[in-house]
Short mmCIF file of C-alpha atoms in Angstrom, two decimals:
data_model
loop_
_atom_site.label_atom_id
_atom_site.label_comp_id
_atom_site.label_asym_id
_atom_site.label_seq_id
_atom_site.Cartn_x
_atom_site.Cartn_y
_atom_site.Cartn_z
CA MET A 178 -69.86 90.68 174.88
CA ASN A 179 -71.03 90.42 172.10
CA ARG A 180 -68.39 90.90 169.73
CA ARG A 181 -66.66 87.50 171.89
CA THR A 182 -69.80 85.66 171.23
CA GLY A 183 -70.28 85.99 167.77
CA SER A 184 -66.25 84.56 167.30
CA ASP A 185 -66.87 81.79 169.57
CA PRO A 186 -64.27 79.50 166.58
CA GLU A 187 -66.82 75.98 168.26
CA ARG A 188 -69.37 77.85 166.68
CA ILE A 189 -67.86 78.12 163.83
CA MET A 190 -65.71 75.46 163.23
CA THR A 191 -69.83 73.68 163.95
CA GLN A 192 -71.87 76.32 161.34
CA GLN A 193 -68.94 75.91 157.98
CA TYR A 194 -68.14 72.03 158.43
CA THR A 195 -71.67 69.98 160.05
CA PRO A 196 -72.88 70.69 156.88
CA THR A 197 -70.77 69.96 154.87
CA GLU A 198 -70.09 66.65 156.82
CA GLN A 199 -73.93 66.06 155.99
CA GLY A 200 -73.24 67.09 152.66
CA GLN A 201 -70.68 64.09 152.13
CA HIS A 202 -72.49 61.34 154.57
CA THR A 203 -76.03 61.99 151.92
CA GLN A 204 -73.64 62.00 149.44
CA THR A 205 -71.59 58.86 150.11
CA THR A 206 -75.56 57.09 150.93
CA GLN A 207 -76.50 58.62 147.30
CA GLN A 208 -73.17 56.73 146.04
CA MET A 209 -73.43 53.52 147.40
CA GLN A 210 -77.25 52.46 146.43
CA PRO A 211 -76.31 52.43 142.99
CA THR A 212 -74.12 49.78 144.26
CA GLN A 213 -76.76 48.25 146.62
CA GLN A 214 -79.59 48.62 143.54
CA MET A 215 -76.44 47.00 140.96
CA GLN A 216 -75.71 43.50 143.26
CA PRO A 217 -79.49 41.54 141.85
CA ALA A 218 -78.50 42.97 138.40
CA GLN A 219 -75.00 41.10 138.32
CA GLN A 220 -76.38 38.14 139.74
CA THR A 221 -78.84 37.51 137.72
CA GLN A 222 -77.29 37.86 134.12
CA PRO A 223 -75.01 34.75 134.58
CA THR A 224 -78.56 33.07 135.54
CA GLN A 225 -80.26 34.24 132.39
CA GLY A 226 -77.63 33.39 130.02
CA GLY A 227 -76.97 30.02 131.62
CA MET A 228 -81.24 29.42 130.84
CA GLN A 229 -80.41 30.56 127.14
CA SER A 230 -78.02 28.92 126.65
CA ALA A 231 -79.37 25.17 127.77
CA GLN A 232 -82.45 26.07 125.97
CA GLY A 233 -80.01 26.61 123.11
CA SER A 234 -78.55 23.20 124.02
CA ALA A 235 -81.94 21.05 123.71
CA GLN A 236 -83.08 22.90 120.90
CA SER A 237 -80.12 21.57 119.29
CA THR A 238 -80.18 18.93 120.90
CA GLY A 239 -84.36 18.13 119.78
CA MET A 240 -83.88 19.12 116.11
CA GLN A 241 -80.75 16.73 116.21
CA SER A 242 -82.52 13.59 117.76
CA SER A 243 -85.64 14.76 115.52
CA GLY A 244 -82.58 14.11 111.58
CA ILE A 245 -81.89 11.04 113.40
CA ARG A 246 -85.30 9.52 113.65
CA MET A 247 -86.56 11.67 110.25
CA GLY A 248 -83.35 9.81 108.66
CA ALA A 249 -84.00 5.76 110.31
CA THR A 250 -87.20 6.64 108.75
CA GLY A 251 -86.66 7.61 105.43
CA ALA A 252 -84.02 4.88 105.13
CA GLN A 253 -87.01 2.34 105.98
CA MET A 254 -89.13 4.15 103.51
CA GLY A 255 -86.13 3.55 101.25
CA SER A 256 -85.40 -0.36 101.99
CA SER A 257 -88.89 -0.74 101.49
CA GLY A 258 -89.75 0.52 98.08
CA MET A 259 -86.28 -2.11 96.97
CA ARG A 260 -88.22 -4.62 98.29
CA SER A 261 -91.40 -3.38 96.61
CA GLY A 262 -89.36 -3.73 92.43
CA GLY A 263 -88.01 -6.39 90.06
CA THR A 264 -89.41 -7.33 88.07
CA LEU A 265 -92.41 -7.85 84.73
CA PRO A 266 -92.45 -11.78 83.91
CA GLN A 267 -91.95 -12.18 80.46
CA GLN A 268 -95.03 -14.00 79.85
CA TYR A 269 -97.18 -11.43 80.97
CA ARG A 270 -95.63 -8.31 78.69
CA ALA A 271 -97.11 -9.30 75.04
CA PRO A 272 -100.54 -10.21 76.39
CA LEU A 273 -100.14 -6.35 78.86
CA ALA A 274 -99.26 -5.34 75.85
CA SER A 275 -101.91 -6.04 73.16
CA VAL A 276 -104.36 -4.90 76.01
CA ALA A 277 -103.02 -1.34 76.30
CA GLU A 278 -103.54 -1.56 72.16
CA ALA A 279 -107.00 -2.81 72.83
CA ILE A 280 -107.26 0.12 75.44
CA GLU A 281 -106.14 2.45 72.46
CA VAL A 282 -108.43 1.81 69.68
CA CYS A 283 -112.14 1.37 71.59
CA GLY A 284 -110.94 5.43 73.06
CA TRP A 285 -110.44 6.06 69.12
CA CYS A 286 -113.95 4.05 68.58
CA ALA A 287 -115.74 5.23 71.12
CA ASP A 288 -114.36 8.94 69.93
CA GLN A 289 -115.81 8.62 66.42
CA CYS A 290 -119.15 6.90 67.10
CA ILE A 291 -119.25 10.32 68.85
CA GLN A 292 -118.41 12.58 65.77
CA GLU A 293 -121.59 10.68 64.23
CA ALA A 294 -124.30 11.55 66.68
CA ASP A 295 -125.50 8.49 65.38
CA PRO A 296 -128.55 6.53 68.14
CA MET A 297 -127.47 3.40 66.50
CA MET A 298 -124.07 3.65 68.10
CA ILE A 299 -124.79 4.73 71.52
CA GLU A 300 -123.83 1.09 72.76
CA CYS A 301 -121.31 0.38 70.57
CA ILE A 302 -119.94 4.08 72.77
CA ARG A 303 -120.59 2.60 76.36
CA LEU A 304 -118.83 -1.06 75.75
CA CYS A 305 -116.28 0.78 74.76
CA GLU A 306 -115.98 2.98 77.23
CA ASP A 307 -116.09 -0.15 78.86
CA VAL A 308 -112.59 -1.80 77.32
CA VAL A 309 -111.49 0.59 78.44
CA GLU A 310 -111.56 1.24 82.19
CA LEU A 311 -111.41 -2.50 82.62
CA GLY A 312 -107.90 -2.91 80.82
CA GLU A 313 -106.69 -0.15 82.38
CA ALA A 314 -107.54 -2.05 85.90
CA VAL A 315 -105.31 -5.19 84.27
CA LEU A 316 -102.85 -3.31 83.54
CA ALA A 317 -103.01 -1.44 87.19
CA THR A 318 -103.19 -4.91 88.98
CA VAL A 319 -101.72 -7.42 87.03
CA PRO A 320 -97.79 -6.33 87.72
CA ARG A 321 -98.25 -6.12 90.86
CA THR A 322 -100.76 -9.38 91.26
CA SER A 323 -103.06 -8.38 92.60
CA ARG A 324 -105.19 -11.31 94.28
CA PHE A 325 -108.11 -9.71 92.69
CA ALA A 326 -106.42 -9.13 89.36
CA ASP A 327 -108.05 -12.73 87.69
CA GLU A 328 -111.53 -11.85 88.31
CA ILE A 329 -110.66 -7.87 86.96
CA VAL A 330 -108.55 -9.88 83.76
CA GLU A 331 -111.67 -12.37 83.66
CA THR A 332 -114.43 -9.25 83.21
CA PHE A 333 -112.00 -7.45 80.59
CA GLN A 334 -112.70 -9.92 78.58
CA ARG A 335 -116.34 -10.46 79.07
CA ALA A 336 -116.27 -6.68 77.86
CA ALA A 337 -114.08 -7.15 75.57
CA GLN A 338 -115.97 -9.84 73.88
CA ALA A 339 -119.80 -7.04 73.84
CA CYS A 340 -117.63 -5.10 72.38
CA ALA A 341 -116.37 -6.81 69.41
CA GLN A 342 -119.86 -8.59 68.77
CA GLU A 343 -121.25 -5.02 69.11
CA CYS A 344 -118.98 -3.40 66.55
CA GLY A 345 -118.71 -6.51 64.29
CA GLN A 346 -122.44 -5.53 63.26
CA HIS A 347 -121.68 -2.40 62.50
CA GLN A 348 -119.93 -1.09 58.75
CA HIS A 349 -117.52 1.44 60.47
CA ASP A 350 -114.01 1.81 59.86
CA HIS A 351 -113.40 2.17 63.46
CA CYS A 352 -115.84 -0.55 64.40
CA GLN A 353 -114.10 -3.57 61.96
CA GLU A 354 -111.17 -2.57 63.40
CA CYS A 355 -111.87 -2.42 66.19
CA ALA A 356 -113.16 -5.61 66.25
CA THR A 357 -109.90 -6.82 64.94
CA VAL A 358 -107.54 -5.96 67.93
CA LEU A 359 -110.86 -7.11 70.45
CA GLY A 360 -110.32 -10.58 69.08
CA GLU A 361 -106.58 -10.82 69.30
CA THR A 362 -107.17 -9.36 72.16
CA LEU A 363 -109.38 -11.77 73.74
CA ALA A 364 -106.57 -14.33 73.12
CA ALA A 365 -103.86 -12.82 74.50
CA THR A 366 -105.39 -11.86 77.81
CA ASP A 367 -105.43 -15.88 78.50
CA GLN A 368 -102.01 -15.74 79.99
CA LEU A 369 -103.20 -14.03 82.30
CA ILE A 370 -105.34 -16.24 84.35
CA GLY A 371 -103.17 -17.25 87.09
CA ALA A 372 -101.12 -14.18 87.63
CA GLY A 373 -102.79 -13.19 91.21
CA SER A 374 -102.25 -16.52 92.12
CA GLN A 375 -98.33 -16.26 91.20
CA GLN A 376 -95.42 -15.38 93.71
CA ARG A 377 -94.32 -11.81 94.14
CA TRP A 378 -91.68 -10.73 91.76
#
């Protein structure tokens, strides 16, 4: 009886095949789990790619629209610059050249007076500097027909007349030359009066 029980076929098959079936079930379960876990990743990858492509399209569209706006702004600036251009009227050319010469001579006269270190030349230096600075204002405002051009020209003429009188009192060569040039400039700048009331060219 013991020998028959020990060699029972059903027990042998149960002992041999049951662990195998459990192992197969376990292996099948383990193999299926990665597949189930990978499915969400496969579904989200196209979504992320679509988001990236949408963002790229939006960025490129924004860059294109910005470029269009910048191009339009540049075109507006260019057309504005063309409108502000023009030719200086002939009657202003010689007077403005005379003002430029007065600026150069007065600057040179002031430098010479400073080098001499003579206290008697202080007023000459100040008036020469006034002529230089006001003359630069004339050159800046008359060509663009500023509404304040006439006032600036008249102020320049007063400074030039005072400087010519002061320089005429000194025997230095630079002072005498400065007085002569300023006299010529005073006569020439009369043609600049009324520049502020002229139409823009």
